Coordinates of C-alpha atoms in Angstrom, one line a residue:
Chain A
M1 CA 181.7 84.4 90.4
I2 CA 178.9 85.8 92.4
H3 CA 179.6 83.8 95.5
G4 CA 183.3 84.4 95.2
N5 CA 182.7 88.1 96.1
I6 CA 180.4 87.3 98.8
F7 CA 182.9 85.0 100.4
R8 CA 185.6 87.6 100.2
I9 CA 183.5 90.2 102.0
R10 CA 182.6 87.4 104.4
R11 CA 186.2 87.2 105.4
L12 CA 186.4 90.8 106.4
V13 CA 183.2 90.4 108.4
W14 CA 184.6 87.3 109.9
L15 CA 187.6 89.2 111.3
L16 CA 185.4 91.9 112.7
L17 CA 182.9 89.5 114.3
F18 CA 185.4 87.0 115.5
A19 CA 186.0 88.6 118.9
L20 CA 182.3 89.0 119.5
L21 CA 181.5 85.4 118.7
W22 CA 183.4 83.1 120.7
T23 CA 181.7 83.7 123.9
G24 CA 180.3 80.3 124.5
V25 CA 176.9 79.2 125.6
R26 CA 176.9 77.9 129.1
P27 CA 176.4 74.2 129.0
A28 CA 173.7 72.6 131.1
M29 CA 174.7 71.3 134.4
G30 CA 176.3 67.9 134.1
A31 CA 177.5 68.4 130.5
E32 CA 181.1 68.4 131.7
V33 CA 180.7 65.0 133.1
F34 CA 180.9 63.3 129.7
L35 CA 181.5 66.1 127.2
S36 CA 184.1 68.4 128.6
A37 CA 187.1 69.4 126.7
T38 CA 189.9 66.9 127.3
R39 CA 192.1 69.4 129.2
S40 CA 191.3 72.2 131.6
E41 CA 193.0 75.5 131.0
A42 CA 195.7 74.7 133.6
E43 CA 196.4 71.3 131.9
K44 CA 196.9 72.8 128.5
I45 CA 200.4 73.1 127.1
P46 CA 201.7 76.7 127.1
L47 CA 202.7 77.5 123.6
G48 CA 204.1 80.7 122.1
I49 CA 204.9 81.7 118.5
L50 CA 208.2 83.4 118.9
Q51 CA 208.6 84.8 115.5
V52 CA 207.3 84.6 111.9
V53 CA 210.2 85.5 109.7
A54 CA 209.4 86.8 106.2
P55 CA 211.4 88.7 103.6
S56 CA 210.0 92.1 102.8
N57 CA 208.1 90.9 99.7
L58 CA 206.3 88.3 101.8
V59 CA 205.8 90.2 105.0
Q60 CA 202.1 90.6 104.3
H61 CA 201.7 86.9 105.0
S62 CA 203.2 86.8 108.4
S63 CA 200.2 88.1 110.3
E64 CA 198.0 85.6 108.5
I65 CA 200.3 82.8 109.4
R66 CA 200.2 83.9 113.0
S67 CA 196.5 84.3 113.3
V68 CA 195.6 81.1 111.4
L69 CA 198.0 79.0 113.4
E70 CA 196.9 80.5 116.7
S71 CA 193.2 79.8 115.8
D72 CA 194.1 76.2 114.8
L73 CA 196.1 75.6 118.0
R74 CA 193.4 77.2 120.2
R75 CA 190.8 75.0 118.7
S76 CA 192.9 71.9 119.2
Q77 CA 192.1 72.3 123.0
V78 CA 195.6 71.0 123.6
F79 CA 197.5 74.3 123.9
R80 CA 197.2 77.5 125.9
L81 CA 198.6 80.4 123.8
I82 CA 201.1 82.7 125.3
H83 CA 202.3 85.9 123.6
P84 CA 206.0 86.1 124.1
P85 CA 207.9 89.4 123.8
L86 CA 210.0 89.9 120.7
F87 CA 213.5 88.6 121.6
P88 CA 216.2 90.9 120.3
E89 CA 218.3 87.8 119.4
L90 CA 215.6 86.9 116.8
A91 CA 215.8 90.2 115.0
N92 CA 216.7 90.1 111.3
G93 CA 215.4 86.6 110.9
A94 CA 218.1 84.9 113.0
E95 CA 217.3 81.3 113.8
P96 CA 216.6 80.7 117.5
T97 CA 219.5 79.4 119.6
A98 CA 218.9 77.1 122.6
D99 CA 219.6 80.1 124.8
V100 CA 216.7 82.1 123.3
I101 CA 214.4 79.1 123.5
Q102 CA 215.3 78.6 127.2
K103 CA 214.7 82.3 127.8
A104 CA 211.2 81.8 126.4
G105 CA 210.9 78.6 128.5
K106 CA 211.5 80.7 131.6
Q107 CA 208.5 82.7 130.6
D108 CA 206.4 79.6 130.9
I109 CA 206.5 78.7 127.2
Q110 CA 206.8 75.0 127.0
A111 CA 206.4 74.7 123.2
A112 CA 208.1 77.5 121.3
V113 CA 207.2 77.9 117.6
W114 CA 209.4 79.6 115.0
I115 CA 208.4 80.0 111.4
S116 CA 210.2 81.3 108.4
L117 CA 208.7 82.1 105.0
S118 CA 210.6 82.3 101.8
Q119 CA 210.1 82.1 98.1
K120 CA 211.2 79.4 95.7
G121 CA 210.3 80.3 92.1
E122 CA 206.6 81.0 92.1
D123 CA 206.0 79.0 95.2
L124 CA 206.1 79.7 98.9
V125 CA 208.2 77.8 101.3
M126 CA 207.0 77.7 104.9
E127 CA 209.4 76.2 107.4
G128 CA 208.0 75.6 110.9
R129 CA 209.8 74.5 113.9
V130 CA 208.8 73.6 117.4
Y131 CA 211.3 73.8 120.3
D132 CA 211.1 72.5 123.8
G133 CA 211.2 75.5 126.2
K134 CA 213.0 73.6 128.9
S135 CA 215.8 72.0 127.0
G136 CA 216.0 74.5 124.1
L137 CA 216.1 71.5 121.7
M138 CA 214.1 71.3 118.5
V139 CA 211.2 68.9 118.9
M140 CA 209.9 68.9 115.3
G141 CA 210.5 70.7 112.1
K142 CA 208.7 70.7 108.8
R143 CA 209.1 72.5 105.5
Y144 CA 206.1 73.0 103.2
L145 CA 206.2 74.2 99.7
S146 CA 203.2 75.2 97.6
Q147 CA 201.5 78.0 95.7
T148 CA 200.7 81.1 97.6
Q149 CA 196.9 80.4 97.4
Y150 CA 197.5 77.3 99.5
L151 CA 199.2 79.0 102.4
R152 CA 196.3 78.4 104.7
S153 CA 196.5 74.7 104.0
M154 CA 200.2 74.7 104.8
I155 CA 199.5 76.4 108.1
H156 CA 196.7 73.9 108.9
R157 CA 199.1 71.0 108.1
F158 CA 201.8 72.4 110.4
S159 CA 199.2 72.9 113.2
D160 CA 198.0 69.3 112.8
E161 CA 201.7 68.2 113.0
I162 CA 202.2 70.1 116.2
V163 CA 199.1 68.6 117.7
F164 CA 200.3 65.1 116.6
Q165 CA 203.7 65.8 118.2
Y166 CA 202.2 66.5 121.6
T167 CA 199.2 64.1 121.6
G168 CA 199.9 61.3 119.2
E169 CA 196.7 62.1 117.5
R170 CA 196.4 64.2 114.3
G171 CA 194.7 67.6 114.7
I172 CA 191.6 68.6 112.8
A173 CA 192.9 71.7 111.1
G174 CA 193.2 69.9 107.8
T175 CA 189.6 68.6 107.8
R176 CA 186.7 69.9 105.7
V177 CA 183.0 70.2 106.0
V178 CA 180.3 69.6 103.3
F179 CA 177.0 71.3 103.6
S180 CA 174.0 72.4 101.6
S181 CA 173.0 76.0 100.8
V182 CA 170.5 77.9 98.7
L183 CA 173.0 80.6 98.0
T184 CA 172.3 80.4 94.2
G185 CA 168.6 79.9 94.5
S186 CA 168.6 76.1 94.3
K187 CA 169.9 73.9 97.1
E188 CA 173.4 72.9 96.2
L189 CA 176.3 71.2 98.1
Y190 CA 179.4 73.1 99.1
L191 CA 182.7 72.2 100.7
M192 CA 184.7 74.4 103.1
D193 CA 187.7 74.1 105.3
Y194 CA 186.9 73.3 108.9
D195 CA 187.3 77.0 109.8
G196 CA 184.8 78.3 107.3
Y197 CA 187.3 79.4 104.7
N198 CA 187.8 78.3 101.1
V199 CA 184.1 77.6 100.3
R200 CA 183.4 76.1 97.0
K201 CA 180.4 74.7 95.3
I202 CA 180.5 71.0 94.4
T203 CA 177.1 70.4 92.7
N204 CA 175.5 72.5 90.0
D205 CA 172.3 70.9 88.9
R206 CA 169.8 73.5 90.1
S207 CA 167.9 70.8 91.9
L208 CA 167.6 70.0 95.5
N209 CA 170.6 68.4 97.1
L210 CA 170.7 67.6 100.8
S211 CA 172.0 65.4 103.7
P212 CA 175.6 65.0 102.4
R213 CA 177.8 62.5 104.2
W214 CA 181.4 61.5 103.7
S215 CA 182.6 58.0 102.9
P216 CA 185.0 56.8 105.6
D217 CA 188.0 57.3 103.4
G218 CA 187.0 60.9 102.7
N219 CA 187.0 60.4 99.0
W220 CA 183.2 60.4 98.3
I221 CA 180.2 62.5 99.2
T222 CA 176.9 60.6 99.3
Y223 CA 173.7 62.6 99.5
T224 CA 170.1 62.9 98.5
S225 CA 169.3 64.7 95.3
Y226 CA 166.1 65.4 93.4
R227 CA 168.1 65.9 90.2
G228 CA 166.3 63.0 88.5
G229 CA 162.9 64.3 89.7
S230 CA 162.4 62.2 92.7
P231 CA 164.6 62.0 95.8
A232 CA 167.4 59.4 95.2
I233 CA 170.8 58.8 96.7
Y234 CA 173.9 59.7 94.7
T235 CA 177.6 59.5 95.3
L236 CA 180.1 62.1 94.1
D237 CA 183.8 61.2 93.8
L238 CA 185.6 64.4 94.9
M239 CA 188.8 63.5 93.0
S240 CA 187.4 62.6 89.6
G241 CA 184.1 64.5 89.8
R242 CA 182.3 61.3 88.8
L243 CA 178.7 61.2 90.0
W244 CA 176.5 58.1 90.1
K245 CA 173.1 57.1 91.4
M246 CA 173.3 54.5 94.1
I247 CA 169.8 54.1 95.5
G248 CA 166.6 55.0 93.8
Y249 CA 163.7 53.0 95.0
A250 CA 160.1 54.3 94.9
G251 CA 159.3 57.2 97.2
L252 CA 161.9 58.8 99.4
N253 CA 165.6 57.7 99.5
I254 CA 167.1 59.8 102.2
S255 CA 169.6 60.2 105.1
P256 CA 172.4 57.9 103.7
V257 CA 175.3 57.2 106.0
W258 CA 178.3 55.0 105.3
S259 CA 179.2 52.3 107.8
P260 CA 182.5 52.9 109.5
S261 CA 184.1 50.0 107.5
G262 CA 182.9 51.6 104.2
Q263 CA 181.4 48.3 103.2
G264 CA 177.9 49.7 102.8
L265 CA 175.5 52.3 103.9
A266 CA 172.3 52.7 105.9
F267 CA 169.6 55.0 104.6
A268 CA 165.9 55.6 105.0
G269 CA 163.4 54.8 102.3
T270 CA 159.6 54.7 101.9
M271 CA 159.4 51.9 99.3
D272 CA 157.4 49.8 101.8
G273 CA 155.1 52.6 103.0
P274 CA 156.4 54.3 106.1
A275 CA 160.0 55.4 106.2
Q276 CA 162.2 52.4 107.2
I277 CA 165.9 52.0 107.6
Y278 CA 167.7 49.8 105.1
W279 CA 171.2 48.6 104.4
V280 CA 172.8 48.3 101.0
D281 CA 176.4 47.4 100.1
K282 CA 178.8 49.8 98.5
E283 CA 177.5 48.9 95.0
G284 CA 174.0 49.9 96.2
K285 CA 172.9 46.2 96.1
G286 CA 171.9 43.6 98.6
L287 CA 169.0 45.6 100.1
R288 CA 168.1 44.6 103.6
R289 CA 165.4 46.2 105.7
L290 CA 166.4 46.8 109.3
T291 CA 163.4 48.5 111.0
M292 CA 160.0 46.7 111.0
D293 CA 157.4 48.8 112.7
Q294 CA 154.8 51.0 111.0
S295 CA 156.1 54.4 112.1
D296 CA 158.7 56.5 110.4
N297 CA 162.3 55.5 111.0
L298 CA 165.1 57.6 109.5
S299 CA 168.4 59.4 110.0
P300 CA 170.6 56.3 111.0
A301 CA 173.9 57.0 112.7
W302 CA 176.5 54.3 113.1
S303 CA 178.4 53.8 116.4
P304 CA 182.1 54.1 115.7
T305 CA 182.6 50.3 115.8
G306 CA 179.7 49.7 113.4
T307 CA 177.9 47.4 115.7
E308 CA 175.0 49.7 116.6
M309 CA 172.9 52.4 115.0
A310 CA 171.1 55.3 116.5
F311 CA 168.1 56.6 114.5
T312 CA 165.0 58.8 114.7
S313 CA 161.6 57.1 115.0
N314 CA 158.1 58.4 115.9
R315 CA 156.9 54.9 117.0
G316 CA 156.1 56.4 120.4
G317 CA 154.2 59.4 119.0
G318 CA 156.6 62.3 118.3
P319 CA 160.1 61.7 117.0
Q320 CA 162.6 60.3 119.5
I321 CA 166.1 58.8 119.3
Y322 CA 166.4 55.0 119.3
V323 CA 169.3 52.7 119.3
M324 CA 169.5 49.2 117.7
N325 CA 172.0 46.6 116.7
A326 CA 173.4 47.0 113.2
D327 CA 171.2 44.1 112.1
G328 CA 168.0 45.7 113.3
T329 CA 167.6 43.7 116.5
N330 CA 167.5 44.9 120.1
V331 CA 165.7 48.2 119.5
R332 CA 165.5 50.5 122.5
R333 CA 164.4 54.1 123.1
L334 CA 167.2 56.4 124.1
T335 CA 165.6 59.9 124.6
F336 CA 162.7 60.6 126.9
N337 CA 163.0 64.3 127.5
G338 CA 160.8 66.6 125.3
D339 CA 158.5 65.6 122.4
Y340 CA 160.8 66.2 119.4
N341 CA 164.3 64.7 119.2
T342 CA 165.9 64.0 115.8
S343 CA 169.1 63.8 113.8
P344 CA 171.4 61.7 116.0
V345 CA 175.2 61.6 115.4
W346 CA 177.4 59.2 117.3
S347 CA 180.7 60.7 118.6
P348 CA 183.9 59.2 117.1
K349 CA 185.0 57.9 120.5
G350 CA 181.6 56.4 121.1
T351 CA 180.9 58.1 124.3
A352 CA 178.0 60.5 123.3
I353 CA 175.3 60.9 120.8
A354 CA 174.5 64.5 119.7
Y355 CA 171.1 65.3 118.3
A356 CA 168.6 68.1 117.7
C357 CA 166.2 68.5 120.6
R358 CA 163.1 70.7 120.8
I359 CA 163.0 72.7 124.0
D360 CA 160.4 75.4 124.7
G361 CA 159.4 75.3 121.1
R362 CA 162.9 75.8 119.7
L363 CA 165.4 73.3 118.2
R364 CA 168.7 73.0 120.2
I365 CA 171.7 70.8 120.1
C366 CA 171.6 68.1 122.9
A367 CA 173.8 65.2 123.7
I368 CA 173.2 61.9 125.5
S369 CA 175.4 59.0 126.6
P370 CA 174.7 55.8 124.7
D371 CA 173.3 54.2 127.8
G372 CA 170.9 57.2 128.2
A373 CA 172.2 57.9 131.7
K374 CA 173.6 61.4 131.0
T375 CA 172.1 64.1 129.0
A376 CA 173.0 67.7 128.3
Q377 CA 171.6 70.7 126.4
L378 CA 174.5 72.3 124.5
T379 CA 173.0 75.3 122.9
D380 CA 170.6 78.1 123.9
G381 CA 169.7 81.6 122.7
P382 CA 167.8 82.9 119.7
G383 CA 167.0 81.0 116.6
E384 CA 166.9 77.3 116.0
D385 CA 169.9 74.9 115.9
E386 CA 170.0 71.6 114.1
S387 CA 172.1 69.1 112.2
P388 CA 175.0 68.5 114.6
T389 CA 178.2 66.8 113.2
W390 CA 181.2 65.7 115.1
S391 CA 184.8 66.6 114.4
P392 CA 187.0 63.5 113.8
D393 CA 188.7 64.0 117.1
G394 CA 185.3 64.2 118.9
K395 CA 186.2 67.5 120.6
H396 CA 183.9 69.7 118.5
L397 CA 180.5 69.9 116.9
I398 CA 179.5 71.9 113.9
F399 CA 175.8 72.6 113.5
S400 CA 173.5 74.9 111.5
S401 CA 171.6 77.7 113.2
T402 CA 169.3 80.6 112.5
R403 CA 170.5 82.4 115.6
M404 CA 172.1 85.3 113.6
S405 CA 170.8 84.8 110.1
E406 CA 168.6 82.8 107.8
G407 CA 171.0 79.9 108.4
D408 CA 174.7 79.6 109.0
L409 CA 177.2 77.1 110.4
F410 CA 178.7 77.3 113.8
M411 CA 181.4 75.4 115.6
M412 CA 181.6 74.8 119.3
N413 CA 183.4 72.5 121.7
A414 CA 181.7 69.3 122.5
D415 CA 180.5 70.7 125.8
G416 CA 178.9 73.7 124.1
M417 CA 181.6 76.2 124.9
E418 CA 183.5 78.6 122.6
M419 CA 181.0 78.9 119.9
E420 CA 182.2 80.4 116.7
R421 CA 180.3 81.4 113.6
L422 CA 181.9 79.8 110.5
T423 CA 179.8 81.0 107.5
F424 CA 178.5 84.4 106.5
S425 CA 177.2 83.7 103.1
G426 CA 173.5 84.4 103.8
G427 CA 172.6 81.2 101.9
K428 CA 170.5 79.3 104.5
N429 CA 173.4 76.9 105.1
N430 CA 172.5 73.6 106.7
G431 CA 173.1 69.9 107.0
P432 CA 176.8 70.0 107.6
S433 CA 178.9 66.9 107.7
W434 CA 182.5 66.9 108.9
S435 CA 185.1 65.0 106.9
P436 CA 187.0 62.1 108.4
Chain B
M1 CA 208.2 62.7 121.6
Q2 CA 210.3 61.3 124.3
N3 CA 211.3 58.5 122.0
R4 CA 212.3 60.8 119.3
H5 CA 214.3 62.8 121.7
S6 CA 216.2 59.9 122.9
V7 CA 216.8 58.8 119.4
Y8 CA 218.2 62.2 118.5
L9 CA 220.2 62.4 121.6
A10 CA 221.6 58.9 120.9
L11 CA 222.5 60.0 117.4
I12 CA 224.2 63.1 118.5
L13 CA 226.1 61.3 121.2
G14 CA 227.0 58.6 118.7
I15 CA 228.3 61.1 116.2
G16 CA 230.1 62.9 118.9
T17 CA 231.8 59.7 120.0
V18 CA 232.8 58.8 116.5
L19 CA 234.3 62.3 116.0
L20 CA 236.1 62.1 119.3
L21 CA 237.4 58.7 118.6
S22 CA 238.7 59.8 115.2
G23 CA 240.9 62.2 117.1
C24 CA 239.2 65.4 115.9
P25 CA 240.9 68.2 117.8
K26 CA 237.9 70.5 117.8
K27 CA 235.1 70.3 120.3
V28 CA 231.9 68.8 118.8
E29 CA 229.1 71.3 118.5
T30 CA 226.0 69.7 119.8
T31 CA 224.1 72.8 120.6
K32 CA 222.5 73.2 117.2
A33 CA 219.1 72.0 116.4
S34 CA 218.8 68.5 117.6
A35 CA 216.3 67.4 115.0
P36 CA 216.7 68.0 111.4
V37 CA 214.1 70.0 109.5
Q38 CA 212.4 67.4 107.4
E39 CA 211.6 68.4 103.9
E40 CA 207.9 67.6 103.3
K41 CA 207.5 66.5 99.7
A42 CA 204.4 68.4 99.4
T43 CA 204.3 70.1 96.0
P44 CA 201.5 71.1 96.5
P45 CA 200.5 69.6 99.9
P46 CA 198.2 66.6 99.1
E47 CA 194.9 67.4 100.6
A48 CA 193.5 70.9 99.9
P49 CA 195.7 71.9 97.0
K50 CA 194.3 69.3 94.7
P51 CA 191.8 71.5 92.8
E52 CA 188.5 69.8 93.4
P53 CA 187.2 68.8 90.0
P54 CA 183.5 68.9 90.8
P55 CA 183.3 72.7 91.4
P56 CA 183.5 73.7 87.7
A57 CA 184.6 77.3 88.3
P58 CA 184.3 78.3 84.7
K59 CA 180.6 77.8 84.7
V60 CA 179.8 81.3 85.9
E61 CA 176.3 81.3 84.5
E62 CA 174.6 81.3 87.9
T63 CA 171.0 82.1 87.5
P64 CA 169.4 83.5 90.6
I65 CA 166.4 81.8 92.1
V66 CA 164.9 79.6 89.4
K67 CA 161.3 79.3 90.6
E68 CA 159.7 76.0 89.8
A69 CA 157.4 76.5 86.8
V70 CA 154.0 77.1 88.3
V71 CA 151.7 74.4 87.0
P72 CA 148.3 75.9 86.4
S73 CA 146.1 73.9 88.7
Q74 CA 143.1 76.1 88.6
G75 CA 140.3 74.5 90.5
L76 CA 142.6 72.6 92.8
T77 CA 143.3 73.9 96.2
D78 CA 146.1 73.0 98.7
A79 CA 145.2 71.1 101.8
Y80 CA 146.7 72.3 105.1
F81 CA 148.0 70.5 108.2
D82 CA 148.9 71.0 111.8
F83 CA 152.5 71.0 113.1
D84 CA 154.0 67.5 113.0
K85 CA 150.7 66.0 111.9
Y86 CA 149.5 64.4 108.7
N87 CA 145.8 63.7 109.5
I88 CA 143.3 65.4 107.2
R89 CA 141.8 68.3 109.1
D90 CA 138.1 69.2 108.8
D91 CA 138.9 72.3 106.6
A92 CA 141.2 70.2 104.4
R93 CA 138.4 67.6 104.1
A94 CA 136.2 70.2 102.5
T95 CA 139.0 71.4 100.3
L96 CA 139.8 68.0 99.1
E97 CA 136.2 67.1 98.4
N98 CA 136.2 70.2 96.1
D99 CA 139.4 69.0 94.5
A100 CA 138.0 65.5 94.0
R101 CA 134.9 67.1 92.3
W102 CA 137.2 69.0 90.0
L103 CA 139.2 65.9 89.2
K104 CA 136.1 64.1 88.3
D105 CA 135.1 66.9 86.0
N106 CA 138.5 66.7 84.4
P107 CA 139.0 63.0 84.0
K108 CA 142.1 63.2 81.8
V109 CA 144.1 65.2 84.3
K110 CA 146.8 63.5 86.4
V111 CA 148.0 65.0 89.6
K112 CA 151.2 64.9 91.6
I113 CA 150.6 65.4 95.3
E114 CA 153.5 67.3 96.9
G115 CA 153.9 67.0 100.6
H116 CA 155.4 70.1 102.3
C117 CA 156.3 71.1 105.8
D118 CA 157.1 74.4 107.7
E119 CA 160.7 75.2 108.5
R120 CA 160.4 74.2 112.1
G121 CA 161.5 70.7 112.7
T122 CA 164.6 69.1 111.1
N123 CA 165.0 68.6 107.3
E124 CA 165.2 64.8 107.2
Y125 CA 162.3 64.3 109.5
N126 CA 160.3 66.8 107.5
L127 CA 160.9 64.8 104.3
A128 CA 159.3 61.8 106.0
L129 CA 156.4 64.0 107.3
G130 CA 155.8 65.5 103.9
E131 CA 155.7 62.0 102.4
R132 CA 153.0 61.1 105.0
R133 CA 151.0 64.2 104.2
A134 CA 151.1 63.5 100.4
K135 CA 150.1 59.9 100.9
A136 CA 147.3 60.8 103.3
V137 CA 145.9 63.2 100.7
M138 CA 146.2 60.5 98.0
Q139 CA 144.4 58.0 100.2
F140 CA 141.7 60.5 100.9
L141 CA 141.2 61.3 97.2
V142 CA 141.1 57.6 96.4
T143 CA 138.3 57.0 99.0
L144 CA 136.4 59.9 97.3
G145 CA 136.6 57.9 94.1
I146 CA 139.6 59.2 92.2
E147 CA 141.5 56.4 90.4
K148 CA 144.9 55.8 92.1
G149 CA 146.5 55.7 88.7
R150 CA 145.9 59.4 88.2
L151 CA 147.7 60.3 91.4
S152 CA 151.4 60.2 92.4
T153 CA 153.2 61.6 95.4
I154 CA 156.5 63.4 96.2
S155 CA 157.8 65.0 99.4
Y156 CA 159.7 68.2 99.5
G157 CA 159.9 68.4 103.3
E158 CA 160.6 72.0 104.3
E159 CA 162.6 72.7 101.2
R160 CA 160.0 74.4 99.0
P161 CA 158.2 76.9 101.2
V162 CA 155.6 79.2 99.6
C163 CA 156.0 81.7 102.4
T164 CA 159.3 82.7 103.9
E165 CA 158.6 84.7 107.0
H166 CA 159.2 83.2 110.3
N167 CA 155.8 83.3 111.9
E168 CA 152.8 81.0 112.4
T169 CA 150.8 82.6 109.6
C170 CA 153.6 81.6 107.2
Y171 CA 154.2 78.2 108.8
A172 CA 150.6 77.4 108.5
K173 CA 150.7 78.2 104.7
N174 CA 153.7 76.0 104.3
R175 CA 152.3 72.9 106.0
R176 CA 150.4 71.8 102.9
A177 CA 149.8 69.2 100.3
H178 CA 149.9 70.8 96.9
L179 CA 148.1 69.2 94.0
A180 CA 150.2 69.8 90.9
V181 CA 148.7 69.0 87.5
Q182 CA 151.0 66.8 85.5

């Protein structure tokens, strides 16, 4: 496969560029007021990976386990990574005793991770344990068994388990991102792991497929496709591969987005002339028009409770972000800075709306509180940034940018810090949507 | 976490007590791992391992860049627009008057008006803008006497540029309504 090779090369480049790229953009003053990472460096839990034990035939995996897990845990914004010395007691794969753990605890390691890898038939077994540095007791242990090719996913699951153990909220390492790319000449949809690995194509109709969004249960991707000639809204079941047309009125049928309850979706259509926002149920029936003025209204974004919607409208001239109740009442303008603000996405916790803002002629990622009181510019630098999408924990944004290429995906903390490049495919990647 | 801890501690203490009560002469070892390693029945782990059915890997026949078949629309010229605008400019007015003349000379021809945008701006908004441009051109041609039934519209937003460099010369070429003969 053509893109298979490209992605393999991409991984090498990824490693090389990694260090260069997570120098964050300085967020605008005030960003930290409502967007800062949940914990300051000092508040993060000091965590150290004591040892990754692997028999000689599997030893090539141990550095991968370490680096994937460290990246996952760093991105969780919960842990501060500490690199412990190699304790002689752990040589030859010995399991850690309470004494060793407490020794690590004295070096400020509050969460001590120990991993052992073994083989069971054709499969890999990864056993991960977390110990409390103070008491020396085991806090959590999990054993994962799968084919070698799914090692990264085992590591992601272990990372999410560690995050859950310390926060009560599942981590995001097991999440995925859908996006569109013209890698093969036509604009197709692709899926990738949240860290940019494991990219695979999910449409293959050599048409134009864009604006993919997840159903709230994570099973379906709903998007706009020109596969039938004109832009209509289709849904793809990721498990079965079943694809069906949901909405195909005259003119445009674009920017679909599922309500948080999954009972229906909002989208923009031009069946009545200008683009208006409509609602249909999950069967694509029960059409209801929500916006009523004669400008263009599109890109609806639900509040996490499903009671309100942010959207783009040019009723005041250029495009701006507006908010309305889910039934279309109580419309009010949210953004007033600049003459071009589009693509709103409501944060999962409801406290911020990220959007694409045009500043000094370039598109950037901005955020605003739903009451409009606080705003922040999150990105800067060369190129144009657009299509922000929130991580399910609300601590990160992924967006597309031309800052280093024709278009790739980048991840950053919700306050604009610690930017990382995720894709290197050279395929004009854009329109990302983060899975639940 | 605290809860789990206390549960485990309680368990260990409980077991210890039972063993002590049963008169076991040896000291109970409680220093070992306080929580059991739980076997995850993940063969393979549910999420990622499920091979996604939609990406049909065997279909390797990727054809690079399939250009849209260029419809010969000799005699028809594209109309151009300003950034984030869909009003018919003076130069476009002249262009479209020529196009209307050609359409009158070729009364059997039907035309699909494609609205396009430059790459600046966001994709979804540009789809709506492209639609506006296509409809503005359709309306203009209708006022020049072309029957509405011969005209249809579609918007491609910024998805089908004719020029791919990132400069105003290119952007200006891409902000267009293209008249494609059906």
